[in-house]
Tab-separated table of C-alpha atoms in Angstrom:
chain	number	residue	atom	x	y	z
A	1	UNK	CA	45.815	91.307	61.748
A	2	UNK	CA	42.752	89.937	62.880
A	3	UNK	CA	41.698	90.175	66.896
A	4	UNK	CA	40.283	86.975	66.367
A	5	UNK	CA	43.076	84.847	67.192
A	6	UNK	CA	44.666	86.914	69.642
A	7	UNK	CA	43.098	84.991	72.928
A	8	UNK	CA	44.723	82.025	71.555
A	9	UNK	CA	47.762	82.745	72.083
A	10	UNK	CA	47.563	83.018	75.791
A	11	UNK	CA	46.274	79.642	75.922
A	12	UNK	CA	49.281	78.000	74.443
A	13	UNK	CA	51.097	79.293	77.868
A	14	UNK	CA	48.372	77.268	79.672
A	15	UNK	CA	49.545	74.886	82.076
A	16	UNK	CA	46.934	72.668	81.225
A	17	UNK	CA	48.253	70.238	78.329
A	18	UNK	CA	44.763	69.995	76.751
A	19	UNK	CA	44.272	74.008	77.267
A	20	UNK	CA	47.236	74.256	75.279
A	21	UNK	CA	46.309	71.768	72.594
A	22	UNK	CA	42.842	73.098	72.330
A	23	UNK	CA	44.542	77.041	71.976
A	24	UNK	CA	46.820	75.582	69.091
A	25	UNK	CA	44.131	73.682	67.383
A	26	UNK	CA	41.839	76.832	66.926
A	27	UNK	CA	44.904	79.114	66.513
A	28	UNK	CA	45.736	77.186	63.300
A	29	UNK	CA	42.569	76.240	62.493
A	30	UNK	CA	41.771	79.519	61.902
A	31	UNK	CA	45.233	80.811	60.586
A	32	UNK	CA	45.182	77.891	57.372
A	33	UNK	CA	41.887	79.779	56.714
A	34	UNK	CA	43.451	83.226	56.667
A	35	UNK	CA	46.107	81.672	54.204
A	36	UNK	CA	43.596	80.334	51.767
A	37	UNK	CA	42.099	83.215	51.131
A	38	UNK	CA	45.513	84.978	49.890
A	39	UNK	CA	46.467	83.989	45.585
A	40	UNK	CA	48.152	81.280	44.904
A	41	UNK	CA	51.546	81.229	45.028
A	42	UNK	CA	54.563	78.868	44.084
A	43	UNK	CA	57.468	80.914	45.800
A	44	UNK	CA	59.492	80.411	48.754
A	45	UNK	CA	59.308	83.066	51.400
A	46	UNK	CA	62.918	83.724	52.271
A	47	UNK	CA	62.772	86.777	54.075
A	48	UNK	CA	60.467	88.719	56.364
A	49	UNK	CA	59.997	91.248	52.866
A	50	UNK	CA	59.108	87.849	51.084
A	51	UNK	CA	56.392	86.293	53.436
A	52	UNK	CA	54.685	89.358	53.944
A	53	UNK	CA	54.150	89.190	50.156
A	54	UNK	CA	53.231	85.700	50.473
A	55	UNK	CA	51.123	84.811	53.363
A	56	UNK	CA	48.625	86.536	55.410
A	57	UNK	CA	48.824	89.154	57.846
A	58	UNK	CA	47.971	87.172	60.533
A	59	UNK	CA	50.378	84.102	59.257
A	60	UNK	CA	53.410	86.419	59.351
A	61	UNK	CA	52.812	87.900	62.722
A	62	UNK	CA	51.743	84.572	64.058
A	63	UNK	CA	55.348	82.882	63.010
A	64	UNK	CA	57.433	85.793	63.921
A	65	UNK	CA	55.366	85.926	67.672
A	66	UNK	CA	55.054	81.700	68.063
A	67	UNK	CA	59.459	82.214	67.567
A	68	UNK	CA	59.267	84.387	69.976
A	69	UNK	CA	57.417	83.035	72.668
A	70	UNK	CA	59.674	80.146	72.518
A	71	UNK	CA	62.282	81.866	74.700
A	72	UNK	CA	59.253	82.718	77.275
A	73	UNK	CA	59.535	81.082	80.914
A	74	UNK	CA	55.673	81.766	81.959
A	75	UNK	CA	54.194	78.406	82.628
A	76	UNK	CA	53.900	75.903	79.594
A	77	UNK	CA	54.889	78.514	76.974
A	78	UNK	CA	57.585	77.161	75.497
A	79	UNK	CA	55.505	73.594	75.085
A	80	UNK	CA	52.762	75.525	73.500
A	81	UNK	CA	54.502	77.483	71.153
A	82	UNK	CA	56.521	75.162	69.660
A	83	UNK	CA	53.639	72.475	69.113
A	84	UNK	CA	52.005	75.717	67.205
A	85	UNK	CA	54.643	76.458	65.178
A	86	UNK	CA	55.695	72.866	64.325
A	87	UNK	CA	52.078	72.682	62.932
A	88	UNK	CA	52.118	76.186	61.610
A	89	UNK	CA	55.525	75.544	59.443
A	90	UNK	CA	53.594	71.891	58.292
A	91	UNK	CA	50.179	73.573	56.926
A	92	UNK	CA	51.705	76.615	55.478
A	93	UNK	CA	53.644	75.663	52.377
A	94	UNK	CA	55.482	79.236	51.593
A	95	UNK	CA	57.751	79.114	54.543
A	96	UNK	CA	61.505	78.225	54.167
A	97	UNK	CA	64.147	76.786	56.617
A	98	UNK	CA	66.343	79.534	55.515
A	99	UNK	CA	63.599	81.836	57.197
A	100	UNK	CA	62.674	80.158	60.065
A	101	UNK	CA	66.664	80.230	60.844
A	102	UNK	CA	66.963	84.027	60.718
A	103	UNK	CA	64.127	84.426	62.698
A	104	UNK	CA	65.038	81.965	65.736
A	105	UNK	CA	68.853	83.391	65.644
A	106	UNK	CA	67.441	86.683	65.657
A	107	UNK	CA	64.968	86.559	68.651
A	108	UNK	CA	66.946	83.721	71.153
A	109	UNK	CA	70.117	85.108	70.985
A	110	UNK	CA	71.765	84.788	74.273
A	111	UNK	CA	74.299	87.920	74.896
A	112	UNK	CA	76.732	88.799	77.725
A	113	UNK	CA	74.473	91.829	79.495
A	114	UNK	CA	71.827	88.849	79.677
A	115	UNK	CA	71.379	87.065	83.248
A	116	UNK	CA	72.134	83.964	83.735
A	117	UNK	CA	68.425	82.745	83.593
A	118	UNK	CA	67.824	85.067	80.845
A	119	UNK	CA	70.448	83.072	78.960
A	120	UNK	CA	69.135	79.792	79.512
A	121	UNK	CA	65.871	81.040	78.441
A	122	UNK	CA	67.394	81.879	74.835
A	123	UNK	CA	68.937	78.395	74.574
A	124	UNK	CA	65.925	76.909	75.529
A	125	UNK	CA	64.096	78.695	73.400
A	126	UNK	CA	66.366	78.051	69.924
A	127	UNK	CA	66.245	74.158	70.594
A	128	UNK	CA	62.714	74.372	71.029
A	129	UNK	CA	62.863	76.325	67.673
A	130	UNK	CA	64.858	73.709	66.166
A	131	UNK	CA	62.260	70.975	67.336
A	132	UNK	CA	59.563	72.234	65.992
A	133	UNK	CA	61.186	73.066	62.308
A	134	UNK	CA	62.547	68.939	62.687
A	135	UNK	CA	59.309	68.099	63.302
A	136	UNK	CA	57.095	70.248	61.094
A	137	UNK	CA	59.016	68.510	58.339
A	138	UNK	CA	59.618	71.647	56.489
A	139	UNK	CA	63.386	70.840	56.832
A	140	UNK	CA	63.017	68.724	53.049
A	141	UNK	CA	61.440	71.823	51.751
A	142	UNK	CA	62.425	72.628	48.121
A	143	UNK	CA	65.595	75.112	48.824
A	144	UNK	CA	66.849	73.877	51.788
A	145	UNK	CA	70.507	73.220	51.496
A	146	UNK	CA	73.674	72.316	52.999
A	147	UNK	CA	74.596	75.096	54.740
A	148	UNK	CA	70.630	75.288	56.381
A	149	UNK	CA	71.220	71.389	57.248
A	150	UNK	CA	74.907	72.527	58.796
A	151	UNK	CA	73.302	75.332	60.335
A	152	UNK	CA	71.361	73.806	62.581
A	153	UNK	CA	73.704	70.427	63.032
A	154	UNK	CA	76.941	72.802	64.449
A	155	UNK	CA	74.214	75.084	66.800
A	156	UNK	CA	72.894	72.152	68.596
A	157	UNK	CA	76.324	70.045	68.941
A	158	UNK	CA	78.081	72.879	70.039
A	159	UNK	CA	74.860	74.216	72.703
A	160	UNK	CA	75.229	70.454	73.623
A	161	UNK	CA	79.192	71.268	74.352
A	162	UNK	CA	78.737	73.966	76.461
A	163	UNK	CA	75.590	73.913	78.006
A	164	UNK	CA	75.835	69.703	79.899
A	165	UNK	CA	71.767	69.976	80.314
A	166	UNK	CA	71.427	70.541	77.021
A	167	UNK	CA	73.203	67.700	75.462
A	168	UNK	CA	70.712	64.908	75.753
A	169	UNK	CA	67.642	66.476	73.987
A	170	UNK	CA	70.422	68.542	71.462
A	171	UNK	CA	71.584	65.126	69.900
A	172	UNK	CA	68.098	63.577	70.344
A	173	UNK	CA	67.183	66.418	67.744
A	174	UNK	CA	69.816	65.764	65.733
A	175	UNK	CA	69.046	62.296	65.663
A	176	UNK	CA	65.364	63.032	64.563
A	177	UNK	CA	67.067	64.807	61.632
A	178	UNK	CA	68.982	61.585	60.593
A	179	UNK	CA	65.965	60.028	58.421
A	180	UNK	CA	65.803	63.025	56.422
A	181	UNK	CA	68.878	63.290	54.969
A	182	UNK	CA	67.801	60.599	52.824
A	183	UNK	CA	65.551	63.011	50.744
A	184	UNK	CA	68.707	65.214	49.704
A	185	UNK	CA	71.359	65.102	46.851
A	186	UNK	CA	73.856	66.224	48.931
A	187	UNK	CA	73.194	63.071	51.556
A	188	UNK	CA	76.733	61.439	52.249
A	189	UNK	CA	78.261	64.827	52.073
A	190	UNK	CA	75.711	66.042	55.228
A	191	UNK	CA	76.473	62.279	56.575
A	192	UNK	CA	80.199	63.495	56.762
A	193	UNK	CA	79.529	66.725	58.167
A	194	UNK	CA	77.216	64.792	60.622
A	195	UNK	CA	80.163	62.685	61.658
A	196	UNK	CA	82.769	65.786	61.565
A	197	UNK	CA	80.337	68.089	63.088
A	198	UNK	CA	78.364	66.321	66.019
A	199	UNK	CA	80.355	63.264	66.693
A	200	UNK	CA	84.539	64.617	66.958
A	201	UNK	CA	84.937	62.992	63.734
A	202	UNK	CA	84.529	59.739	64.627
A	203	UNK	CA	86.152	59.924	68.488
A	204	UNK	CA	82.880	59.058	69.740
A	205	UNK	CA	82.762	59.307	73.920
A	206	UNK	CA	79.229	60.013	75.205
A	207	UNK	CA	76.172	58.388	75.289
A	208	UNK	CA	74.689	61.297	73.107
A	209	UNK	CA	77.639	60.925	70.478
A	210	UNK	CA	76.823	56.699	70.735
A	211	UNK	CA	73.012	57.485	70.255
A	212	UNK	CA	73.868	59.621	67.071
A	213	UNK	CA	76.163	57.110	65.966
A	214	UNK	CA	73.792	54.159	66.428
A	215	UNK	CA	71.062	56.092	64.344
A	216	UNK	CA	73.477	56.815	61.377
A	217	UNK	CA	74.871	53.161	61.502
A	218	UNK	CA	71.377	51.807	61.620
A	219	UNK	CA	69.551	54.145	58.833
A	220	UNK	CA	72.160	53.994	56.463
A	221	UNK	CA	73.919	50.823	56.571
A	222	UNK	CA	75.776	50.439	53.295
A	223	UNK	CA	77.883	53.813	54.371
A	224	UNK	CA	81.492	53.719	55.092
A	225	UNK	CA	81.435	53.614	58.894
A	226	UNK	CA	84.435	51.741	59.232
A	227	UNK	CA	86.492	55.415	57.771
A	228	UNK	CA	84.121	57.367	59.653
A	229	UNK	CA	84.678	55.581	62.752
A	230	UNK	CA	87.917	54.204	62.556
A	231	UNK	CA	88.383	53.744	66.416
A	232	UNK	CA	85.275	51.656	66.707
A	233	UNK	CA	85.851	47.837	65.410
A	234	UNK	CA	83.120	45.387	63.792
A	235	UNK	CA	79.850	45.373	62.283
A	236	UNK	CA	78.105	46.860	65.163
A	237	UNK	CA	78.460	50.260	67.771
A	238	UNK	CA	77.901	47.376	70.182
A	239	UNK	CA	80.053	44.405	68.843
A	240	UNK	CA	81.978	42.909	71.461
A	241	UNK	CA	85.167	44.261	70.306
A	242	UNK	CA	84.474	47.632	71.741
A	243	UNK	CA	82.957	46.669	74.912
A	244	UNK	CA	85.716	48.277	76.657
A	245	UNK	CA	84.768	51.885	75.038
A	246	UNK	CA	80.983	50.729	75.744
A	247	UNK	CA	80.913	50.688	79.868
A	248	UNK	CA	82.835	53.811	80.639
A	249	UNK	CA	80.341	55.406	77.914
A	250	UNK	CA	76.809	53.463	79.167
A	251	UNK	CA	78.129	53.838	82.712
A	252	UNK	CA	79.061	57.664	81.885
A	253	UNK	CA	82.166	57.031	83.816
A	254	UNK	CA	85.538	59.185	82.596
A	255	UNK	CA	88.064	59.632	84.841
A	256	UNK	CA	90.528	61.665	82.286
A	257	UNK	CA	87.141	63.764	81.440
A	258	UNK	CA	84.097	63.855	83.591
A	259	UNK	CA	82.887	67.213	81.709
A	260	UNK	CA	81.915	64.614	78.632
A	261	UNK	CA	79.063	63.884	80.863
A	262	UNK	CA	75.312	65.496	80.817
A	263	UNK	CA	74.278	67.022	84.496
A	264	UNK	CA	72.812	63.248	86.130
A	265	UNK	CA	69.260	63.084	85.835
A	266	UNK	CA	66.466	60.745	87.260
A	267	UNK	CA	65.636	59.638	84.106
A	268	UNK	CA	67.172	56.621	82.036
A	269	UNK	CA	69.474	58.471	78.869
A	270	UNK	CA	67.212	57.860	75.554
A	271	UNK	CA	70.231	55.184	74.787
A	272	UNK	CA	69.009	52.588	76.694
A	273	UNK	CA	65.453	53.411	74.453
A	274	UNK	CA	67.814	52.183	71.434
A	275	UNK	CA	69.658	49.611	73.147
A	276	UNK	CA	66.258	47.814	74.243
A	277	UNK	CA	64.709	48.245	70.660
A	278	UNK	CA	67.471	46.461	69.240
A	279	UNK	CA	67.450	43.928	71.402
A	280	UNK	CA	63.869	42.958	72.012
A	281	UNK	CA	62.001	44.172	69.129
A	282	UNK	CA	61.274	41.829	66.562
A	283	UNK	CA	61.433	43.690	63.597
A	284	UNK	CA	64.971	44.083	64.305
A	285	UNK	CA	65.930	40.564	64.866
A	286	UNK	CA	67.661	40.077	61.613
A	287	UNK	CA	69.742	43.424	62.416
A	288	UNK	CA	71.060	41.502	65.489
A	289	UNK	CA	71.525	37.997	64.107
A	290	UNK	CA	73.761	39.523	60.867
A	291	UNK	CA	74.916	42.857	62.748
A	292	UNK	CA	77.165	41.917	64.928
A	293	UNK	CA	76.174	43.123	68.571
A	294	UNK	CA	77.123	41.270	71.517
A	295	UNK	CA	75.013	39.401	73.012
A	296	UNK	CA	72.888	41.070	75.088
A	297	UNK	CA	73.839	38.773	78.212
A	298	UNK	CA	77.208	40.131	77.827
A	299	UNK	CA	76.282	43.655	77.397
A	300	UNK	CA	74.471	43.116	80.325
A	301	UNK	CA	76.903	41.475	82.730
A	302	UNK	CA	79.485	44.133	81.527
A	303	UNK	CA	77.538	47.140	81.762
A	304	UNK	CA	74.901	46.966	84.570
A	305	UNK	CA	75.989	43.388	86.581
A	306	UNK	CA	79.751	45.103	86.631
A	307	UNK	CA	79.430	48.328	85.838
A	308	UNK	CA	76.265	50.327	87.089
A	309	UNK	CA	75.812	47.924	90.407
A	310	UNK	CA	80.166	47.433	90.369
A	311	UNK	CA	81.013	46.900	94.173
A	312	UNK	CA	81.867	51.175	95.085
A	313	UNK	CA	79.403	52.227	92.267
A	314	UNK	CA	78.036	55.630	93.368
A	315	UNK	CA	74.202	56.203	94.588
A	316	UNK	CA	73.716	57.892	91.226
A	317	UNK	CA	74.829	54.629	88.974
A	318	UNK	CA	73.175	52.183	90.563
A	319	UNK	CA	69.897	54.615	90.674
A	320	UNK	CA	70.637	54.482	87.102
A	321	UNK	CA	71.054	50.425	87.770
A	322	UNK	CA	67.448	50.106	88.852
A	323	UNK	CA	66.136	51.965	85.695
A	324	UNK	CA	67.633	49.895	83.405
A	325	UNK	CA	66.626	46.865	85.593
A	326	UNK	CA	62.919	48.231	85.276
A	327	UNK	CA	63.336	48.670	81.640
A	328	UNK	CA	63.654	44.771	80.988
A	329	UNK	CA	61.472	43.766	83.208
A	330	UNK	CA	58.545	43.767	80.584
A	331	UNK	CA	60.935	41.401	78.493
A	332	UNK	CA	61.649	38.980	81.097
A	333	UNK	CA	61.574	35.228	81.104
A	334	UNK	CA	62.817	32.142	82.748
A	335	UNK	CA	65.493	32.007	80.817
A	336	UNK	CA	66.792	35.466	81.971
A	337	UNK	CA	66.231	35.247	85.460
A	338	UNK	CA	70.536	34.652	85.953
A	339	UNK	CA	70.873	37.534	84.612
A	340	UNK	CA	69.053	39.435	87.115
A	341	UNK	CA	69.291	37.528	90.151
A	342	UNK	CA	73.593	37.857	89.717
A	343	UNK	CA	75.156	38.877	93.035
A	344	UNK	CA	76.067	42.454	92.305
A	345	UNK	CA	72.298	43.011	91.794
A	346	UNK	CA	70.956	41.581	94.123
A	347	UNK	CA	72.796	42.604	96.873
A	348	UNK	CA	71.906	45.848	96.115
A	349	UNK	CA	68.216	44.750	95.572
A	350	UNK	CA	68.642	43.484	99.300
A	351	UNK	CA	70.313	46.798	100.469
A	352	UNK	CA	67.305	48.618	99.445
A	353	UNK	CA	64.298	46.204	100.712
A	354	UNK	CA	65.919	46.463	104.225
A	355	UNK	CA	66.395	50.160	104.195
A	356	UNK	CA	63.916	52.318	106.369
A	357	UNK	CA	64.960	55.943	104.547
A	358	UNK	CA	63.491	57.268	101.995
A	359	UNK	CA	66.227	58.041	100.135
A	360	UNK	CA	65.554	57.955	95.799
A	361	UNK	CA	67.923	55.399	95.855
A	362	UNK	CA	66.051	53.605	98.527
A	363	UNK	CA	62.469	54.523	96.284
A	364	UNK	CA	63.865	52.935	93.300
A	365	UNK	CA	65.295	50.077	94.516
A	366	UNK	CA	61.943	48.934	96.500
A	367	UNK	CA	59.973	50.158	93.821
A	368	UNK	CA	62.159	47.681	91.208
A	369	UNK	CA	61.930	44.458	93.748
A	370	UNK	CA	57.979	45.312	94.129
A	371	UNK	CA	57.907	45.217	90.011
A	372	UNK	CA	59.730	41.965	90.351
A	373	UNK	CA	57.427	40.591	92.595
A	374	UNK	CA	54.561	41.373	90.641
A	375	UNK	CA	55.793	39.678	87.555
A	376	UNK	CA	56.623	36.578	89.344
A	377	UNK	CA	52.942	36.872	90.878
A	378	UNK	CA	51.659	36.422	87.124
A	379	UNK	CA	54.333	34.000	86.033
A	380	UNK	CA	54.859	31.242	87.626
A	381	UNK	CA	58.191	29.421	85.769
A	382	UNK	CA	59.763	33.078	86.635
A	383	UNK	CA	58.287	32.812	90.367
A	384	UNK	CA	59.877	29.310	90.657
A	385	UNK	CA	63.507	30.140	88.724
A	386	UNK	CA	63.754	33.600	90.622
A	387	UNK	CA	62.582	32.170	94.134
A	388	UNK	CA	65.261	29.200	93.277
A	389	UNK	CA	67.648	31.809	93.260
A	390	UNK	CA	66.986	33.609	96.049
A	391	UNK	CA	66.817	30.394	98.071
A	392	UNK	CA	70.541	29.298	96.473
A	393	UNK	CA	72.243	32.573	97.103
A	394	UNK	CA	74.802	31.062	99.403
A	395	UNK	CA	75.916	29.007	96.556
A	396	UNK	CA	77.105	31.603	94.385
A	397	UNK	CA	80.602	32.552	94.652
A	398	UNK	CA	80.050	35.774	96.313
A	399	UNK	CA	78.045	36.536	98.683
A	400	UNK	CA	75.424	39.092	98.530
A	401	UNK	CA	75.077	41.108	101.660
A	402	UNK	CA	74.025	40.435	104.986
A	403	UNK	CA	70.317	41.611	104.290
A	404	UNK	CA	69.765	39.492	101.940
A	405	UNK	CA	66.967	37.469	104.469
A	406	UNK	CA	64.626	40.708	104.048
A	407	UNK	CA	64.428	40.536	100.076
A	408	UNK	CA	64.151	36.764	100.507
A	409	UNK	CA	61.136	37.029	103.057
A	410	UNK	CA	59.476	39.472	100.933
A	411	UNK	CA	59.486	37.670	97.402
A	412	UNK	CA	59.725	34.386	98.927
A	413	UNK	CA	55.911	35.171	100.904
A	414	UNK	CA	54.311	36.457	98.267
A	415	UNK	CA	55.647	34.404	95.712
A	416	UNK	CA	54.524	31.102	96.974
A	417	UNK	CA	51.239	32.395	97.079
A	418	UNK	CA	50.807	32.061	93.879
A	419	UNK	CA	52.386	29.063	92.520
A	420	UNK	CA	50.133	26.628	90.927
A	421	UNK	CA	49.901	23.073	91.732
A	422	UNK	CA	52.917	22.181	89.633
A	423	UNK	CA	54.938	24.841	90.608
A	424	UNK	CA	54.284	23.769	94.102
A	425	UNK	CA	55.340	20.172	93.716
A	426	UNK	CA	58.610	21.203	91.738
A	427	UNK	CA	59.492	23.724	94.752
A	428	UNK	CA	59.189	21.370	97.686
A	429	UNK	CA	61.061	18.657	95.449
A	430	UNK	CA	63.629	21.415	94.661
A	431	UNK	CA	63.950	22.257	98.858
A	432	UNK	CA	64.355	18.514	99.489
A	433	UNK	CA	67.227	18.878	97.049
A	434	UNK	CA	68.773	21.514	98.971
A	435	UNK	CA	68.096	20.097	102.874
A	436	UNK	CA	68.782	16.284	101.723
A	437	UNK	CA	71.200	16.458	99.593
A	438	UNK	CA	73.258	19.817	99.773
A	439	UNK	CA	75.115	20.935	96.586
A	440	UNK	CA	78.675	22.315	96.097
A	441	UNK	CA	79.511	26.058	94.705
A	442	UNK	CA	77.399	26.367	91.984
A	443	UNK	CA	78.682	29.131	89.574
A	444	UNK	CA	76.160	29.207	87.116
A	445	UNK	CA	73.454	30.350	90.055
A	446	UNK	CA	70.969	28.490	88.058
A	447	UNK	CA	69.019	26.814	91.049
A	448	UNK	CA	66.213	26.021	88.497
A	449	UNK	CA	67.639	23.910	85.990
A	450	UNK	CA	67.671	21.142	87.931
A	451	UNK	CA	64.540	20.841	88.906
């Protein structure tokens, strides 16, 4: 083994992100040249006995040491590692999945006489593992079977079982692995075992288990799904005939089960990335028009008007609330401005913009109405329909909060400062509307459309 390449590896613990891209670059950099200097070989390494053969010194103790730093907790280890082994696995053509396998079972195995921490470490360390052979590609390597492919699909559905802080980025790796089943004889048979396997045979109660199912549904369309998931009606995960699975699930709300549930987290579950790709990417529009979701005001109301912001919602769902609020934000338009403005929403909105704490609730709910505000600085028929709104609150059939005057002085200010000199006109006609000639229980909320 060469010295050369030994100061690299300490660089991939950097904490520094570029220090630890820079380390793997010039590790493998220099490694692919090691490698090209060995024959040339067709075979497979299989084994340890096999890829000695095969690749160069420094290649085999490079993947047997990047495996096991991947269990390390010093700094950004685990983050460098893996990037250098993903691209490791890519340029070096000799290395099998069956390999890679035995090695990652063999060095993050988590035992009994292990600490708690040290355990964690392990886990950490095989999903990391199992990352960076997804991602390498290597996993459509001539020889890779079904029992590799089921392999690594039962170890990360059943760490995502057991270990709740696991289960989001387990079945976000198992989704990754959905596209490649494509590339394999044996495809509907690892489709099944996908289904069996990961998702409870068809049962279906988490937001990780709906993100899996969503990917399968959507790459491979012409599948069976209505056998697979025989609990789960129409065209669509998200067809309005299971709405009432769908909020319990999106809301992660269980009251014969709350253990279904990941540990709550600041950050939005990677379902609501899927959910807003289907809806508002364009690509997809003919998936949505001949699909069968609901429509997405309906999700919507159901889910986050009724659901995350639901009178008695917890701190944590409507935190959640405000993150999915945030996340259509960049999609608004006039025509959407109901949706948001509904009274659930914003009396919470209203809640939060009166609050002096600084609660993360409290954060993310003024950071959302400042957002809002912003938009409706650089929009002007959004200004007008959501300052409508705020001005017709009284008219919808709720009411929405007592401090609803301090979210109304703050948009309302800084809203009118920017209205053009149609916008103007339409709002003072729209406030003679109100003062002159004062309208009846509106239900719709839609102040604008008359105007």
């Amino acid at each position: 083994m060469s010295s050369s390449t030994l100061d690299f590896y300490w660089g991939l613990s950097s904490l520094d992100a570029n220090q630890r891209l820079e380390s793997a670059t010039q590790l493998i950099s220099a490694l692919v040249t090691f490698q090209e200097a060995m024959p040339l070989s067709k075979g497979m390494a299989t084994t340890e006995e096999e890829m000695a053969k095969l690749c160069a010194s420094d290649v085999s103790y490079a993947v047997t040491r990047l495996i096991k730093g991947l269990a390390s907790p010093r700094d950004g280890a685990r983050q460098g590692f893996s990037i250098a082994l993903s691209e490791l696995l890519a340029r070096i053509q000799c290395i099998s999945v069956k390999l890679v396998l035995s090695l990652l079972w063999r060095y993050t195995e988590a035992t009994n006489s292990m600490k708690g921490q040290e355990q964690r470490d392990m886990h950490f360390g095989r999903i990391f593992g199992l990352m960076a052979l997804v991602q390498s590609g290597i996993i459509t390597r001539e020889g890779t079977s079904i029992v590799e492919i089921r392999k690594i699909v039962m170890e990360l559905a059943s760490t995502g079982a057991k270990k709740s802080y696991l289960r989001e980025i387990t079945y976000v790796t198992l989704a990754s692995i959905v596209p490649e089943l494509s590339k394999f004889e044996f495809r509907d048979e690892a489709i099944s075992m996908f289904v069996a396997v990961a998702l409870d045979n068809g049962t279906i109660e988490t937001p990780d288990e709906l993100f899996l199912a969503m990917c399968l549904r959507k790459t491979y369309p012409s599948y069976n799904w209505n056998s697979a998931f025989p609990h789960w009606h129409g065209k669509h995960m998200l067809s309005q005939k299971n709405a009432n699975k769908l909020v319990p699930i999106l809301s992660e709300i269980s009251t014969e089960d709350p253990s279904l549930f990941s540990s709550w987290s600041p950050q939005l579950h990677t379902i609501w990335n899927e959910i807003f790709d289907l809806y508002f990417n364009k690509e997809r529009a003919d998936e949505v028009a001949t699909g069968g979701p609901m429509d997405f005001d309906i999700l919507w109301e159901r889910v986050v008007e009724k659901g995350l912001f639901a009178p008695g919602a917890s701190q944590f769902r409507r935190y959640w609330g405000f993150m999915v609020f945030e996340r259509l934000l960049p999609h608004l338009n006039e025509e959407m401005v109901p949706l948001i403005m509904s009274p659930n929403i914003l009396r919470n909105l209203s809640d939060n913009v009166s609050q002096t704490s600084k609660s993360p609730l409290v954060k993310v709910g003024m950071r959302t109405a400042e957002k809002l505000v912003e938009i409706c600085e650089g929009n002007t028929k959004i200004g007008l329909a959501v300052l409508t709104h705020l001005l017709n609150q009284k008219s919808l059939e709720r009411p929405v909060g007592t401090n609803a005057n301090s979210l109304r002085y703050m948009m309302a200010n800084r809203i009118v400062e920017k209205l053009d000199s149609d916008a103007i006109v339409g709002y003072v006609k729209y406030l003679q509307q109100i003062f002159l000639k004062p309208r009846t229980s509106n239900k719709s909320g839609s102040g604008v459309a008359d105007l």
